[in-house]
Amino acid sequence: MIKASCVSSVKADTQPGLSEDNTKMIESSFTPEVYGESAHIFYSFRCPGQGVFQCTLTGLVFDISQQAELLYKTVQWDEKLLQQSNKMAAGPLFNIKSSKDAVRQLHLPHCVPKDALLSNCLSVVHISDGEMNVLKPLKITDTHVIVEFPHLSSFGLVWDIIRRFWNKEKPVLGQVLLFLRLPNPKTQKQNLNVFLLPSNIPVEEVRMKHRYSDYIPVPSNCEFFKDCIYTVLCPVACRIQPEEEKFHLDFGPNYHPTFEIRLPANTEEVSITVKDQMQTDVWRRDIDLSGNITTPDTRSEMMRNGGPW
């Protein structure tokens, strides 16, 4: 097991982007301890006492009644269970454990824009011992779905398939993530992988799957439409593949690049544009690559030690 962070921290503040009612409820944010094992990631946090705490890495919010330790991770959705209930995933599935029955409420981050929110558009499923129960939310805010539950196990957001079909023209909040791979010394080329993902996918989950690539932090927010076709433009690229791709609501466990941009190895800056099928710009950024290229020696050392964790 590889330990990513030795000390979890608590900070008494509120998170930007939360709706007013959510902001008033959150008393502090925390950065959990993070552990990597194989291609999986685990989060741990020792709650100091009663309060409402938000995880800065996953967006989860915990309403805690007493001092306790939280252990949580994402797990794979069971598509058969979802289909039997006419549901489709609307976020990652989190498996949550606590040293005590200390969690009173759970706030799960969603990816529905404010103007597309409906009172019945989202629900929460509680999966335990192979059985799935649908929980009615206590409240849906601009950013989270709040729920109470009988006991801790696995929780995730879902859409009703029929309602989602009738609302397919509504966008989802998305993010564009960039990962730069090590240059190929033989071809003198390097690949910049572009991921189009829903906004409630934790970046750390994608980083763990691609831990031998360099994550390029850039402003990532945008909106996507499910099953709409998108293209990527990069003027200095040697090649971009595929030429176009549909946006899928992918909630893991594997996060594959949507596009691969092949660049000359000495490229220091690029402009990247994501366009929709109407050729409208939905995301455009100028990217500095000069400080993000890991040397071969450093990368080899990372691989020997199990990655950058």
Short mmCIF file of N, CA and C in Angstrom, two decimals, residues 39-194:
data_model
loop_
_atom_site.label_atom_id
_atom_site.label_comp_id
_atom_site.label_asym_id
_atom_site.label_seq_id
_atom_site.Cartn_x
_atom_site.Cartn_y
_atom_site.Cartn_z
N ALA A 39 -4.38 0.05 -8.61
CA ALA A 39 -4.97 1.19 -9.32
C ALA A 39 -6.16 1.75 -8.55
N HIS A 40 -6.21 1.48 -7.23
CA HIS A 40 -7.34 1.92 -6.42
C HIS A 40 -6.89 2.98 -5.42
N ILE A 41 -7.84 3.80 -5.01
CA ILE A 41 -7.53 4.88 -4.09
C ILE A 41 -8.49 4.82 -2.90
N PHE A 42 -7.95 5.10 -1.71
CA PHE A 42 -8.71 5.04 -0.47
C PHE A 42 -8.53 6.37 0.27
N TYR A 43 -9.61 6.82 0.91
CA TYR A 43 -9.58 8.08 1.65
C TYR A 43 -9.86 7.80 3.12
N SER A 44 -9.20 8.57 3.99
CA SER A 44 -9.37 8.40 5.43
C SER A 44 -9.37 9.77 6.10
N PHE A 45 -10.28 9.93 7.07
CA PHE A 45 -10.34 11.19 7.82
C PHE A 45 -10.85 10.92 9.22
N ARG A 46 -10.15 11.48 10.20
CA ARG A 46 -10.57 11.36 11.59
C ARG A 46 -11.31 12.64 11.98
N CYS A 47 -12.63 12.53 12.12
CA CYS A 47 -13.45 13.69 12.47
C CYS A 47 -13.19 14.09 13.92
N PRO A 48 -12.90 15.35 14.17
CA PRO A 48 -12.58 15.77 15.54
C PRO A 48 -13.79 15.82 16.47
N GLY A 49 -14.99 15.82 15.91
CA GLY A 49 -16.19 15.89 16.74
C GLY A 49 -17.39 16.21 15.88
N GLN A 50 -18.46 16.64 16.53
CA GLN A 50 -19.70 16.95 15.82
C GLN A 50 -19.50 18.10 14.84
N GLY A 51 -20.15 17.99 13.68
CA GLY A 51 -20.06 19.06 12.70
C GLY A 51 -20.40 18.58 11.31
N VAL A 52 -20.31 19.51 10.35
CA VAL A 52 -20.56 19.21 8.94
C VAL A 52 -19.27 19.49 8.19
N PHE A 53 -18.70 18.45 7.58
CA PHE A 53 -17.36 18.52 7.00
C PHE A 53 -17.41 18.15 5.52
N GLN A 54 -16.70 18.93 4.70
CA GLN A 54 -16.63 18.63 3.27
C GLN A 54 -15.23 18.17 2.87
N CYS A 55 -15.18 17.05 2.14
CA CYS A 55 -13.92 16.53 1.60
C CYS A 55 -13.53 17.34 0.37
N THR A 56 -12.33 17.90 0.38
CA THR A 56 -11.88 18.74 -0.73
C THR A 56 -11.54 17.93 -1.98
N LEU A 57 -11.33 16.63 -1.84
CA LEU A 57 -10.93 15.81 -2.99
C LEU A 57 -12.11 15.17 -3.70
N THR A 58 -13.15 14.80 -2.97
CA THR A 58 -14.30 14.12 -3.58
C THR A 58 -15.55 14.98 -3.65
N GLY A 59 -15.60 16.06 -2.85
CA GLY A 59 -16.81 16.87 -2.78
C GLY A 59 -17.85 16.34 -1.82
N LEU A 60 -17.64 15.14 -1.26
CA LEU A 60 -18.59 14.57 -0.30
C LEU A 60 -18.67 15.46 0.94
N VAL A 61 -19.87 15.56 1.50
CA VAL A 61 -20.07 16.30 2.74
C VAL A 61 -20.68 15.34 3.76
N PHE A 62 -20.09 15.31 4.96
CA PHE A 62 -20.53 14.42 6.03
C PHE A 62 -21.08 15.25 7.19
N ASP A 63 -22.29 14.92 7.61
CA ASP A 63 -22.88 15.50 8.82
C ASP A 63 -22.61 14.52 9.95
N ILE A 64 -21.72 14.90 10.87
CA ILE A 64 -21.18 13.98 11.88
C ILE A 64 -21.74 14.33 13.26
N SER A 65 -22.10 13.30 14.03
CA SER A 65 -22.67 13.52 15.36
C SER A 65 -21.64 13.44 16.48
N GLN A 66 -20.48 12.82 16.20
CA GLN A 66 -19.48 12.63 17.25
C GLN A 66 -18.12 12.34 16.62
N GLN A 67 -17.10 12.32 17.43
CA GLN A 67 -15.76 12.00 16.95
C GLN A 67 -15.74 10.59 16.37
N ALA A 68 -15.15 10.45 15.18
CA ALA A 68 -15.13 9.14 14.53
C ALA A 68 -14.13 9.17 13.38
N GLU A 69 -13.77 7.99 12.90
CA GLU A 69 -12.90 7.88 11.73
C GLU A 69 -13.72 7.45 10.53
N LEU A 70 -13.53 8.15 9.42
CA LEU A 70 -14.21 7.82 8.16
C LEU A 70 -13.24 7.14 7.22
N LEU A 71 -13.70 6.09 6.57
CA LEU A 71 -12.95 5.40 5.52
C LEU A 71 -13.87 5.29 4.31
N TYR A 72 -13.41 5.74 3.15
CA TYR A 72 -14.28 5.68 1.98
C TYR A 72 -13.47 5.54 0.71
N LYS A 73 -14.14 5.01 -0.31
CA LYS A 73 -13.52 4.77 -1.61
C LYS A 73 -14.62 4.69 -2.66
N THR A 74 -14.24 4.80 -3.92
CA THR A 74 -15.20 4.56 -4.99
C THR A 74 -15.15 3.09 -5.38
N VAL A 75 -16.31 2.55 -5.75
CA VAL A 75 -16.41 1.15 -6.19
C VAL A 75 -17.19 1.11 -7.49
N GLN A 76 -17.13 -0.02 -8.16
CA GLN A 76 -17.77 -0.14 -9.47
C GLN A 76 -19.28 -0.33 -9.34
N TRP A 77 -20.01 0.36 -10.20
CA TRP A 77 -21.46 0.18 -10.26
C TRP A 77 -21.80 -1.21 -10.79
N ASP A 78 -22.87 -1.78 -10.28
CA ASP A 78 -23.42 -3.03 -10.80
C ASP A 78 -24.50 -2.66 -11.81
N GLU A 79 -24.17 -2.74 -13.09
CA GLU A 79 -25.11 -2.32 -14.13
C GLU A 79 -26.39 -3.14 -14.12
N LYS A 80 -26.29 -4.40 -13.72
CA LYS A 80 -27.48 -5.25 -13.68
C LYS A 80 -28.47 -4.73 -12.65
N LEU A 81 -27.98 -4.34 -11.47
CA LEU A 81 -28.86 -3.79 -10.44
C LEU A 81 -29.52 -2.50 -10.92
N LEU A 82 -28.74 -1.66 -11.59
CA LEU A 82 -29.29 -0.40 -12.10
C LEU A 82 -30.39 -0.65 -13.13
N GLN A 83 -30.13 -1.54 -14.06
CA GLN A 83 -31.10 -1.80 -15.13
C GLN A 83 -32.38 -2.40 -14.58
N GLN A 84 -32.26 -3.25 -13.56
CA GLN A 84 -33.46 -3.85 -12.97
C GLN A 84 -34.38 -2.81 -12.36
N SER A 85 -33.81 -1.68 -11.95
CA SER A 85 -34.60 -0.61 -11.32
C SER A 85 -34.85 0.56 -12.26
N ASN A 86 -34.50 0.39 -13.55
CA ASN A 86 -34.66 1.46 -14.54
C ASN A 86 -33.92 2.73 -14.11
N LYS A 87 -32.71 2.54 -13.61
CA LYS A 87 -31.88 3.66 -13.18
C LYS A 87 -30.59 3.69 -13.98
N MET A 88 -29.97 4.87 -14.02
CA MET A 88 -28.64 5.00 -14.60
C MET A 88 -27.80 5.86 -13.67
N ALA A 89 -26.51 5.55 -13.61
CA ALA A 89 -25.62 6.25 -12.69
C ALA A 89 -25.55 7.73 -13.02
N ALA A 90 -25.54 8.55 -11.96
CA ALA A 90 -25.41 10.00 -12.11
C ALA A 90 -24.21 10.53 -11.34
N GLY A 91 -23.36 9.62 -10.90
CA GLY A 91 -22.16 10.00 -10.16
C GLY A 91 -21.41 8.75 -9.74
N PRO A 92 -20.26 8.91 -9.12
CA PRO A 92 -19.51 7.75 -8.63
C PRO A 92 -20.28 7.04 -7.52
N LEU A 93 -19.97 5.76 -7.34
CA LEU A 93 -20.53 4.98 -6.24
C LEU A 93 -19.48 4.94 -5.13
N PHE A 94 -19.85 5.46 -3.96
CA PHE A 94 -18.92 5.54 -2.83
C PHE A 94 -19.26 4.49 -1.78
N ASN A 95 -18.26 3.73 -1.39
CA ASN A 95 -18.40 2.82 -0.25
C ASN A 95 -17.84 3.53 0.97
N ILE A 96 -18.67 3.68 2.01
CA ILE A 96 -18.31 4.50 3.17
C ILE A 96 -18.42 3.67 4.44
N LYS A 97 -17.40 3.76 5.28
CA LYS A 97 -17.40 3.08 6.57
C LYS A 97 -17.02 4.09 7.65
N SER A 98 -17.48 3.82 8.86
CA SER A 98 -17.16 4.68 10.00
C SER A 98 -16.92 3.81 11.21
N SER A 99 -16.02 4.26 12.09
CA SER A 99 -15.72 3.50 13.30
C SER A 99 -16.90 3.49 14.27
N LYS A 100 -17.81 4.43 14.11
CA LYS A 100 -19.02 4.49 14.93
C LYS A 100 -20.18 4.87 14.01
N ASP A 101 -21.39 4.73 14.50
CA ASP A 101 -22.56 5.19 13.73
C ASP A 101 -22.66 6.71 13.89
N ALA A 102 -21.68 7.39 13.32
CA ALA A 102 -21.55 8.82 13.58
C ALA A 102 -22.08 9.70 12.45
N VAL A 103 -22.30 9.13 11.26
CA VAL A 103 -22.73 9.94 10.12
C VAL A 103 -24.25 10.04 10.11
N ARG A 104 -24.76 11.26 10.27
CA ARG A 104 -26.20 11.46 10.31
C ARG A 104 -26.78 11.68 8.92
N GLN A 105 -26.07 12.46 8.12
CA GLN A 105 -26.51 12.76 6.76
C GLN A 105 -25.30 12.76 5.84
N LEU A 106 -25.58 12.49 4.57
CA LEU A 106 -24.54 12.48 3.55
C LEU A 106 -24.97 13.40 2.42
N HIS A 107 -24.03 14.24 1.95
CA HIS A 107 -24.28 15.12 0.81
C HIS A 107 -23.43 14.62 -0.35
N LEU A 108 -24.07 14.19 -1.43
CA LEU A 108 -23.35 13.68 -2.60
C LEU A 108 -23.33 14.74 -3.70
N PRO A 109 -22.15 15.06 -4.25
CA PRO A 109 -22.07 16.08 -5.30
C PRO A 109 -22.69 15.59 -6.61
N HIS A 110 -23.48 16.45 -7.25
CA HIS A 110 -24.09 16.09 -8.53
C HIS A 110 -23.49 16.94 -9.65
N CYS A 111 -23.90 16.66 -10.88
CA CYS A 111 -23.35 17.36 -12.05
C CYS A 111 -24.47 17.98 -12.89
N VAL A 112 -25.56 18.38 -12.24
CA VAL A 112 -26.69 18.96 -12.95
C VAL A 112 -26.63 20.48 -12.81
N PRO A 113 -26.65 21.22 -13.92
CA PRO A 113 -26.66 22.69 -13.82
C PRO A 113 -27.88 23.19 -13.06
N LYS A 114 -27.73 24.35 -12.45
CA LYS A 114 -28.79 24.90 -11.61
C LYS A 114 -30.10 25.05 -12.36
N ASP A 115 -30.04 25.54 -13.61
CA ASP A 115 -31.28 25.78 -14.35
C ASP A 115 -31.91 24.50 -14.89
N ALA A 116 -31.23 23.35 -14.73
CA ALA A 116 -31.79 22.07 -15.17
C ALA A 116 -32.25 21.21 -14.01
N LEU A 117 -32.11 21.71 -12.78
CA LEU A 117 -32.49 20.93 -11.61
C LEU A 117 -34.00 20.86 -11.47
N LEU A 118 -34.49 19.65 -11.24
CA LEU A 118 -35.90 19.43 -10.93
C LEU A 118 -35.96 18.67 -9.60
N SER A 119 -37.06 18.81 -8.90
CA SER A 119 -37.17 18.19 -7.58
C SER A 119 -37.07 16.67 -7.63
N ASN A 120 -37.45 16.08 -8.78
CA ASN A 120 -37.44 14.62 -8.88
C ASN A 120 -36.40 14.11 -9.88
N CYS A 121 -35.41 14.94 -10.21
CA CYS A 121 -34.48 14.53 -11.27
C CYS A 121 -33.39 13.59 -10.76
N LEU A 122 -33.11 13.60 -9.46
CA LEU A 122 -32.05 12.78 -8.90
C LEU A 122 -32.55 12.04 -7.67
N SER A 123 -32.00 10.86 -7.46
CA SER A 123 -32.24 10.13 -6.22
C SER A 123 -30.94 9.44 -5.83
N VAL A 124 -30.93 8.86 -4.64
CA VAL A 124 -29.74 8.20 -4.11
C VAL A 124 -30.05 6.72 -3.93
N VAL A 125 -29.11 5.87 -4.32
CA VAL A 125 -29.28 4.44 -4.06
C VAL A 125 -28.33 4.02 -2.95
N HIS A 126 -28.82 3.11 -2.14
CA HIS A 126 -28.08 2.54 -1.02
C HIS A 126 -27.93 1.06 -1.31
N ILE A 127 -26.69 0.61 -1.52
CA ILE A 127 -26.44 -0.78 -1.91
C ILE A 127 -25.74 -1.50 -0.76
N SER A 128 -26.35 -2.60 -0.32
CA SER A 128 -25.80 -3.37 0.78
C SER A 128 -26.15 -4.84 0.58
N ASP A 129 -25.15 -5.71 0.71
CA ASP A 129 -25.35 -7.16 0.57
C ASP A 129 -26.01 -7.53 -0.75
N GLY A 130 -25.62 -6.83 -1.82
CA GLY A 130 -26.14 -7.15 -3.14
C GLY A 130 -27.54 -6.64 -3.42
N GLU A 131 -28.13 -5.90 -2.50
CA GLU A 131 -29.46 -5.35 -2.70
C GLU A 131 -29.38 -3.83 -2.80
N MET A 132 -30.22 -3.28 -3.66
CA MET A 132 -30.21 -1.84 -3.89
C MET A 132 -31.55 -1.23 -3.50
N ASN A 133 -31.50 -0.21 -2.66
CA ASN A 133 -32.69 0.52 -2.26
C ASN A 133 -32.56 1.97 -2.69
N VAL A 134 -33.66 2.52 -3.19
CA VAL A 134 -33.67 3.91 -3.63
C VAL A 134 -34.13 4.78 -2.47
N LEU A 135 -33.32 5.79 -2.15
CA LEU A 135 -33.62 6.70 -1.06
C LEU A 135 -34.08 8.05 -1.61
N LYS A 136 -35.15 8.56 -1.07
CA LYS A 136 -35.63 9.87 -1.50
C LYS A 136 -34.78 10.96 -0.84
N PRO A 137 -34.26 11.89 -1.61
CA PRO A 137 -33.42 12.95 -1.03
C PRO A 137 -34.20 13.82 -0.05
N LEU A 138 -33.51 14.26 0.99
CA LEU A 138 -34.09 15.26 1.88
C LEU A 138 -34.14 16.61 1.19
N LYS A 139 -33.11 16.86 0.37
CA LYS A 139 -33.00 18.15 -0.29
C LYS A 139 -32.01 18.04 -1.44
N ILE A 140 -32.26 18.80 -2.50
CA ILE A 140 -31.31 18.91 -3.61
C ILE A 140 -30.90 20.37 -3.71
N THR A 141 -29.62 20.64 -3.52
CA THR A 141 -29.11 22.00 -3.62
C THR A 141 -28.48 22.20 -5.00
N ASP A 142 -27.89 23.36 -5.20
CA ASP A 142 -27.24 23.64 -6.49
C ASP A 142 -26.10 22.68 -6.78
N THR A 143 -25.52 22.08 -5.75
CA THR A 143 -24.32 21.26 -5.94
C THR A 143 -24.41 19.86 -5.37
N HIS A 144 -25.33 19.61 -4.42
CA HIS A 144 -25.35 18.34 -3.70
C HIS A 144 -26.76 17.79 -3.55
N VAL A 145 -26.82 16.47 -3.33
CA VAL A 145 -28.05 15.79 -2.96
C VAL A 145 -27.87 15.30 -1.52
N ILE A 146 -28.79 15.68 -0.64
CA ILE A 146 -28.67 15.37 0.79
C ILE A 146 -29.61 14.22 1.13
N VAL A 147 -29.08 13.25 1.88
CA VAL A 147 -29.87 12.06 2.17
C VAL A 147 -29.56 11.55 3.57
N GLU A 148 -30.57 10.92 4.19
CA GLU A 148 -30.39 10.14 5.40
C GLU A 148 -30.49 8.67 5.04
N PHE A 149 -29.98 7.78 5.90
CA PHE A 149 -29.88 6.38 5.52
C PHE A 149 -29.92 5.51 6.77
N PRO A 150 -30.28 4.22 6.61
CA PRO A 150 -30.36 3.33 7.77
C PRO A 150 -29.00 2.94 8.32
N HIS A 151 -28.02 2.74 7.45
CA HIS A 151 -26.67 2.38 7.89
C HIS A 151 -25.71 2.62 6.73
N LEU A 152 -24.43 2.69 7.04
CA LEU A 152 -23.42 2.97 6.02
C LEU A 152 -23.15 1.74 5.17
N SER A 153 -22.93 1.97 3.90
CA SER A 153 -22.47 0.94 2.96
C SER A 153 -22.05 1.68 1.69
N SER A 154 -22.68 1.39 0.55
CA SER A 154 -22.35 2.07 -0.70
C SER A 154 -23.49 2.99 -1.11
N PHE A 155 -23.13 4.21 -1.54
CA PHE A 155 -24.11 5.21 -1.92
C PHE A 155 -23.72 5.84 -3.26
N GLY A 156 -24.73 6.13 -4.07
CA GLY A 156 -24.46 6.80 -5.33
C GLY A 156 -25.70 7.50 -5.85
N LEU A 157 -25.48 8.48 -6.69
CA LEU A 157 -26.58 9.21 -7.32
C LEU A 157 -27.04 8.49 -8.58
N VAL A 158 -28.34 8.52 -8.83
CA VAL A 158 -28.89 7.91 -10.04
C VAL A 158 -29.94 8.82 -10.66
N TRP A 159 -30.10 8.64 -11.97
CA TRP A 159 -31.22 9.22 -12.70
C TRP A 159 -32.22 8.12 -13.00
N ASP A 160 -33.48 8.47 -13.06
CA ASP A 160 -34.48 7.58 -13.62
C ASP A 160 -34.29 7.58 -15.14
N ILE A 161 -34.19 6.41 -15.76
CA ILE A 161 -33.88 6.32 -17.19
C ILE A 161 -34.92 7.05 -18.03
N ILE A 162 -36.19 6.91 -17.69
CA ILE A 162 -37.25 7.54 -18.49
C ILE A 162 -37.19 9.06 -18.35
N ARG A 163 -37.03 9.55 -17.10
CA ARG A 163 -36.95 11.00 -16.91
C ARG A 163 -35.71 11.56 -17.59
N ARG A 164 -34.60 10.81 -17.51
CA ARG A 164 -33.38 11.28 -18.15
C ARG A 164 -33.54 11.32 -19.66
N PHE A 165 -34.28 10.37 -20.24
CA PHE A 165 -34.50 10.37 -21.68
C PHE A 165 -35.26 11.62 -22.11
N TRP A 166 -36.29 11.99 -21.33
CA TRP A 166 -37.08 13.16 -21.70
C TRP A 166 -36.33 14.46 -21.43
N ASN A 167 -35.26 14.38 -20.65
CA ASN A 167 -34.46 15.57 -20.38
C ASN A 167 -33.08 15.49 -21.02
N LYS A 168 -32.97 14.72 -22.10
CA LYS A 168 -31.66 14.50 -22.71
C LYS A 168 -31.10 15.76 -23.36
N GLU A 169 -31.96 16.76 -23.60
CA GLU A 169 -31.48 18.01 -24.17
C GLU A 169 -30.86 18.92 -23.11
N LYS A 170 -30.93 18.51 -21.85
CA LYS A 170 -30.33 19.29 -20.78
C LYS A 170 -28.85 18.93 -20.65
N PRO A 171 -27.98 19.92 -20.45
CA PRO A 171 -26.55 19.62 -20.32
C PRO A 171 -26.22 19.08 -18.94
N VAL A 172 -25.00 18.58 -18.81
CA VAL A 172 -24.44 18.24 -17.51
C VAL A 172 -23.19 19.08 -17.31
N LEU A 173 -22.89 19.36 -16.05
CA LEU A 173 -21.64 20.05 -15.74
C LEU A 173 -20.48 19.10 -16.00
N GLY A 174 -19.48 19.60 -16.71
CA GLY A 174 -18.36 18.74 -17.08
C GLY A 174 -17.03 19.32 -16.68
N GLN A 175 -15.99 18.56 -16.97
CA GLN A 175 -14.62 19.01 -16.74
C GLN A 175 -13.72 18.42 -17.82
N VAL A 176 -12.71 19.18 -18.20
CA VAL A 176 -11.71 18.72 -19.16
C VAL A 176 -10.40 18.55 -18.40
N LEU A 177 -9.89 17.32 -18.37
CA LEU A 177 -8.65 17.01 -17.67
C LEU A 177 -7.57 16.65 -18.67
N LEU A 178 -6.35 17.09 -18.38
CA LEU A 178 -5.22 16.88 -19.28
C LEU A 178 -4.11 16.12 -18.57
N PHE A 179 -3.56 15.11 -19.26
CA PHE A 179 -2.45 14.33 -18.72
C PHE A 179 -1.38 14.19 -19.81
N LEU A 180 -0.15 14.55 -19.46
CA LEU A 180 0.96 14.52 -20.41
C LEU A 180 1.82 13.30 -20.16
N ARG A 181 2.02 12.51 -21.20
CA ARG A 181 2.84 11.31 -21.09
C ARG A 181 4.30 11.62 -21.41
N LEU A 182 5.16 10.74 -20.95
CA LEU A 182 6.60 10.91 -21.15
C LEU A 182 6.94 10.88 -22.64
N PRO A 183 7.80 11.79 -23.12
CA PRO A 183 8.17 11.80 -24.54
C PRO A 183 8.83 10.48 -24.96
N ASN A 184 8.58 10.11 -26.20
CA ASN A 184 9.21 8.94 -26.79
C ASN A 184 10.55 9.38 -27.39
N PRO A 185 11.68 8.92 -26.85
CA PRO A 185 12.98 9.40 -27.35
C PRO A 185 13.25 8.99 -28.80
N LYS A 186 12.62 7.91 -29.25
CA LYS A 186 12.86 7.45 -30.61
C LYS A 186 12.13 8.32 -31.64
N THR A 187 10.87 8.66 -31.35
CA THR A 187 10.09 9.45 -32.31
C THR A 187 10.14 10.95 -32.01
N GLN A 188 10.65 11.30 -30.81
CA GLN A 188 10.65 12.70 -30.36
C GLN A 188 9.25 13.30 -30.37
N LYS A 189 8.29 12.47 -29.94
CA LYS A 189 6.90 12.91 -29.81
C LYS A 189 6.43 12.64 -28.38
N GLN A 190 5.42 13.38 -27.96
CA GLN A 190 4.80 13.13 -26.67
C GLN A 190 3.29 13.23 -26.82
N ASN A 191 2.56 12.48 -26.00
CA ASN A 191 1.10 12.44 -26.09
C ASN A 191 0.48 13.22 -24.94
N LEU A 192 -0.45 14.10 -25.29
CA LEU A 192 -1.25 14.81 -24.31
C LEU A 192 -2.66 14.22 -24.37
N ASN A 193 -3.06 13.54 -23.30
CA ASN A 193 -4.37 12.89 -23.25
C ASN A 193 -5.41 13.85 -22.70
N VAL A 194 -6.56 13.91 -23.38
CA VAL A 194 -7.65 14.82 -23.03
C VAL A 194 -8.84 13.98 -22.57
#
